């Protein structure tokens, strides 16, 4: 039997599954198909619906709207899902939508993410682990966000955009192209402004590995030849370096979205 503590003013659907130690505060609404794993806390006034699973230890703050139908006119009531990982913090007035039939039927947020007040994660977005979204960040539908990405306040990310692991997006940026792993992008429209060196150092990346990554960055985003040619050269020159190969694979996998590059005249990293 669950040891969930449910405030008398909360409404919990008969089919909802509540793990051990769940806390549901005043005026929360939990739908029939929601699963709250162990030690999840809904502080108050949280509304969760749909086929939504919230991982253990996650805390959701007042007026968050989680799992309600996507803001997509192509959605017609299909039983799509939303999965939120463990130990996340979802602050006030955040909105997170489930997937759609046109996008894989799933929105996923990884473990230990911090989503600050009034941020939005749209349908079919796939968010990695340890991602930080500051206030008012908007992640559009079908985006793919790698692990350890940090977004400054009021960023807007175009649908279908990919952002590689350990990237940093500066405040008030409008991102309409893919950002390489370990990259840093700023502006409206955003451009690549270098590598996220501060983040790499904080996460204890090896100094020599950072030097090789910087050398590869300068080669890939130089002005000689085509981007594909430069990427192929970097792949060969740094064939034993996993960080560089991650960047190479990311660029080579680009499909419909452009890769953000430095602006003309901007110094390479």
PDB file of C-alpha atoms in Angstrom, residues 60-192:
ATOM      1  CA  UNK A  60       6.947  20.267  -8.875  1.00  0.00           C
ATOM      2  CA  UNK A  61       5.982  23.733  -7.703  1.00  0.00           C
ATOM      3  CA  UNK A  62       2.704  25.708  -7.773  1.00  0.00           C
ATOM      4  CA  UNK A  63       0.734  26.288 -10.972  1.00  0.00           C
ATOM      5  CA  UNK A  64       2.832  23.983 -13.140  1.00  0.00           C
ATOM      6  CA  UNK A  65       0.797  22.351 -15.927  1.00  0.00           C
ATOM      7  CA  UNK A  66       2.260  18.960 -16.793  1.00  0.00           C
ATOM      8  CA  UNK A  67       1.069  16.390 -19.311  1.00  0.00           C
ATOM      9  CA  UNK A  68      -1.960  18.219 -20.686  1.00  0.00           C
ATOM     10  CA  UNK A  69      -2.640  17.915 -24.405  1.00  0.00           C
ATOM     11  CA  UNK A  70      -0.039  19.443 -26.749  1.00  0.00           C
ATOM     12  CA  UNK A  71      -0.377  22.877 -28.289  1.00  0.00           C
ATOM     13  CA  UNK A  72      -0.417  21.340 -31.764  1.00  0.00           C
ATOM     14  CA  UNK A  73      -3.395  21.464 -34.142  1.00  0.00           C
ATOM     15  CA  UNK A  74      -2.372  18.061 -35.526  1.00  0.00           C
ATOM     16  CA  UNK A  75      -3.011  16.427 -32.155  1.00  0.00           C
ATOM     17  CA  UNK A  76      -6.273  14.479 -32.127  1.00  0.00           C
ATOM     18  CA  UNK A  77      -6.380  12.880 -28.725  1.00  0.00           C
ATOM     19  CA  UNK A  78      -3.898  10.048 -29.228  1.00  0.00           C
ATOM     20  CA  UNK A  79      -2.603   8.470 -26.015  1.00  0.00           C
ATOM     21  CA  UNK A  80       0.870   9.946 -26.242  1.00  0.00           C
ATOM     22  CA  UNK A  81       3.219  10.020 -23.267  1.00  0.00           C
ATOM     23  CA  UNK A  82       5.323  12.295 -21.100  1.00  0.00           C
ATOM     24  CA  UNK A  83       8.218  10.915 -19.062  1.00  0.00           C
ATOM     25  CA  UNK A  84      10.022  13.029 -16.468  1.00  0.00           C
ATOM     26  CA  UNK A  85      13.142  11.614 -14.834  1.00  0.00           C
ATOM     27  CA  UNK A  86      14.210  11.401 -11.237  1.00  0.00           C
ATOM     28  CA  UNK A  87      15.297  14.246  -8.946  1.00  0.00           C
ATOM     29  CA  UNK A  88      14.134  17.027 -11.227  1.00  0.00           C
ATOM     30  CA  UNK A  89      13.008  20.437  -9.993  1.00  0.00           C
ATOM     31  CA  UNK A  90      10.120  21.969 -11.940  1.00  0.00           C
ATOM     32  CA  UNK A  91       9.330  25.464 -10.759  1.00  0.00           C
ATOM     33  CA  UNK A  92       6.257  27.691 -10.791  1.00  0.00           C
ATOM     34  CA  UNK A  93       4.049  27.941 -13.913  1.00  0.00           C
ATOM     35  CA  UNK A  94       6.159  25.601 -16.034  1.00  0.00           C
ATOM     36  CA  UNK A  95       4.270  23.915 -18.883  1.00  0.00           C
ATOM     37  CA  UNK A  96       5.308  20.530 -20.292  1.00  0.00           C
ATOM     38  CA  UNK A  97       3.336  18.738 -23.031  1.00  0.00           C
ATOM     39  CA  UNK A  98       3.297  15.071 -24.065  1.00  0.00           C
ATOM     40  CA  UNK A  99       4.154  13.788 -27.529  1.00  0.00           C
ATOM     41  CA  UNK A 100       2.126  13.523 -30.723  1.00  0.00           C
ATOM     42  CA  UNK A 101       1.591  10.861 -33.364  1.00  0.00           C
ATOM     43  CA  UNK A 102       3.690  12.883 -35.792  1.00  0.00           C
ATOM     44  CA  UNK A 103       6.663  13.031 -33.434  1.00  0.00           C
ATOM     45  CA  UNK A 104       7.134   9.631 -31.841  1.00  0.00           C
ATOM     46  CA  UNK A 105       4.343   9.880 -29.240  1.00  0.00           C
ATOM     47  CA  UNK A 106       6.774  10.816 -26.463  1.00  0.00           C
ATOM     48  CA  UNK A 107       8.174  13.837 -24.681  1.00  0.00           C
ATOM     49  CA  UNK A 108      11.018  12.935 -22.331  1.00  0.00           C
ATOM     50  CA  UNK A 109      12.924  14.911 -19.699  1.00  0.00           C
ATOM     51  CA  UNK A 110      15.997  13.282 -18.167  1.00  0.00           C
ATOM     52  CA  UNK A 111      17.235  13.036 -14.606  1.00  0.00           C
ATOM     53  CA  UNK A 112      18.290  15.895 -12.324  1.00  0.00           C
ATOM     54  CA  UNK A 113      17.022  18.684 -14.561  1.00  0.00           C
ATOM     55  CA  UNK A 114      16.169  22.158 -13.258  1.00  0.00           C
ATOM     56  CA  UNK A 115      13.358  23.902 -15.119  1.00  0.00           C
ATOM     57  CA  UNK A 116      12.838  27.392 -13.713  1.00  0.00           C
ATOM     58  CA  UNK A 117       9.608  29.371 -13.498  1.00  0.00           C
ATOM     59  CA  UNK A 118       7.465  29.877 -16.600  1.00  0.00           C
ATOM     60  CA  UNK A 119       9.605  27.764 -18.926  1.00  0.00           C
ATOM     61  CA  UNK A 120       7.929  25.614 -21.586  1.00  0.00           C
ATOM     62  CA  UNK A 121       8.784  22.210 -23.068  1.00  0.00           C
ATOM     63  CA  UNK A 122       6.666  21.386 -26.120  1.00  0.00           C
ATOM     64  CA  UNK A 123       5.501  18.096 -27.602  1.00  0.00           C
ATOM     65  CA  UNK A 124       7.977  15.424 -28.682  1.00  0.00           C
ATOM     66  CA  UNK A 125      11.004  17.207 -27.219  1.00  0.00           C
ATOM     67  CA  UNK A 126      13.719  14.926 -25.863  1.00  0.00           C
ATOM     68  CA  UNK A 127      15.712  16.515 -23.032  1.00  0.00           C
ATOM     69  CA  UNK A 128      18.853  14.923 -21.585  1.00  0.00           C
ATOM     70  CA  UNK A 129      20.109  14.688 -18.020  1.00  0.00           C
ATOM     71  CA  UNK A 130      21.290  17.602 -15.858  1.00  0.00           C
ATOM     72  CA  UNK A 131      19.809  20.231 -18.154  1.00  0.00           C
ATOM     73  CA  UNK A 132      19.184  23.696 -16.694  1.00  0.00           C
ATOM     74  CA  UNK A 133      16.545  26.000 -18.176  1.00  0.00           C
ATOM     75  CA  UNK A 134      16.357  29.472 -16.685  1.00  0.00           C
ATOM     76  CA  UNK A 135      13.127  31.446 -16.498  1.00  0.00           C
ATOM     77  CA  UNK A 136      10.921  31.786 -19.600  1.00  0.00           C
ATOM     78  CA  UNK A 137      12.948  29.419 -21.785  1.00  0.00           C
ATOM     79  CA  UNK A 138      10.814  28.038 -24.628  1.00  0.00           C
ATOM     80  CA  UNK A 139      11.700  24.655 -26.137  1.00  0.00           C
ATOM     81  CA  UNK A 140       9.607  24.073 -29.259  1.00  0.00           C
ATOM     82  CA  UNK A 141       8.319  20.761 -30.542  1.00  0.00           C
ATOM     83  CA  UNK A 142      10.602  17.928 -31.656  1.00  0.00           C
ATOM     84  CA  UNK A 143      13.794  19.486 -30.226  1.00  0.00           C
ATOM     85  CA  UNK A 144      16.615  17.238 -29.023  1.00  0.00           C
ATOM     86  CA  UNK A 145      18.671  18.561 -26.113  1.00  0.00           C
ATOM     87  CA  UNK A 146      21.797  16.724 -24.931  1.00  0.00           C
ATOM     88  CA  UNK A 147      23.034  16.185 -21.390  1.00  0.00           C
ATOM     89  CA  UNK A 148      24.352  19.093 -19.289  1.00  0.00           C
ATOM     90  CA  UNK A 149      23.043  21.852 -21.551  1.00  0.00           C
ATOM     91  CA  UNK A 150      22.431  25.222 -19.865  1.00  0.00           C
ATOM     92  CA  UNK A 151      19.949  27.821 -21.153  1.00  0.00           C
ATOM     93  CA  UNK A 152      20.018  31.450 -20.024  1.00  0.00           C
ATOM     94  CA  UNK A 153      16.756  33.261 -19.383  1.00  0.00           C
ATOM     95  CA  UNK A 154      14.164  33.893 -22.114  1.00  0.00           C
ATOM     96  CA  UNK A 155      15.841  31.717 -24.762  1.00  0.00           C
ATOM     97  CA  UNK A 156      13.643  30.482 -27.599  1.00  0.00           C
ATOM     98  CA  UNK A 157      14.546  27.282 -29.439  1.00  0.00           C
ATOM     99  CA  UNK A 158      13.080  26.632 -32.917  1.00  0.00           C
ATOM    100  CA  UNK A 159      11.255  23.347 -33.533  1.00  0.00           C
ATOM    101  CA  UNK A 160      13.342  20.341 -34.618  1.00  0.00           C
ATOM    102  CA  UNK A 161      16.556  21.964 -33.373  1.00  0.00           C
ATOM    103  CA  UNK A 162      19.316  19.789 -31.903  1.00  0.00           C
ATOM    104  CA  UNK A 163      21.588  21.060 -29.147  1.00  0.00           C
ATOM    105  CA  UNK A 164      24.599  18.925 -28.307  1.00  0.00           C
ATOM    106  CA  UNK A 165      25.758  17.884 -24.861  1.00  0.00           C
ATOM    107  CA  UNK A 166      27.508  20.439 -22.636  1.00  0.00           C
ATOM    108  CA  UNK A 167      26.433  23.381 -24.807  1.00  0.00           C
ATOM    109  CA  UNK A 168      25.583  26.788 -23.365  1.00  0.00           C
ATOM    110  CA  UNK A 169      22.916  29.139 -24.759  1.00  0.00           C
ATOM    111  CA  UNK A 170      23.137  32.766 -23.663  1.00  0.00           C
ATOM    112  CA  UNK A 171      20.186  34.710 -22.296  1.00  0.00           C
ATOM    113  CA  UNK A 172      17.615  36.120 -24.729  1.00  0.00           C
ATOM    114  CA  UNK A 173      18.922  34.041 -27.619  1.00  0.00           C
ATOM    115  CA  UNK A 174      16.699  32.937 -30.507  1.00  0.00           C
ATOM    116  CA  UNK A 175      18.175  29.662 -31.739  1.00  0.00           C
ATOM    117  CA  UNK A 176      17.093  28.513 -35.206  1.00  0.00           C
ATOM    118  CA  UNK A 177      19.967  26.138 -35.983  1.00  0.00           C
ATOM    119  CA  UNK A 178      21.714  23.199 -34.352  1.00  0.00           C
ATOM    120  CA  UNK A 179      24.415  23.877 -31.741  1.00  0.00           C
ATOM    121  CA  UNK A 180      27.400  21.541 -31.668  1.00  0.00           C
ATOM    122  CA  UNK A 181      28.286  19.644 -28.492  1.00  0.00           C
ATOM    123  CA  UNK A 182      30.433  21.790 -26.164  1.00  0.00           C
ATOM    124  CA  UNK A 183      29.465  24.892 -28.148  1.00  0.00           C
ATOM    125  CA  UNK A 184      28.295  28.280 -26.930  1.00  0.00           C
ATOM    126  CA  UNK A 185      25.686  30.319 -28.789  1.00  0.00           C
ATOM    127  CA  UNK A 186      24.345  33.821 -28.175  1.00  0.00           C
ATOM    128  CA  UNK A 187      22.161  36.290 -30.027  1.00  0.00           C
ATOM    129  CA  UNK A 188      18.958  36.929 -31.930  1.00  0.00           C
ATOM    130  CA  UNK A 189      19.367  35.175 -34.306  1.00  0.00           C
ATOM    131  CA  UNK A 190      21.937  33.162 -32.402  1.00  0.00           C
ATOM    132  CA  UNK A 191      25.382  32.368 -33.766  1.00  0.00           C
ATOM    133  CA  UNK A 192      28.169  30.170 -32.484  1.00  0.00           C
TER     134      UNK A 192
END
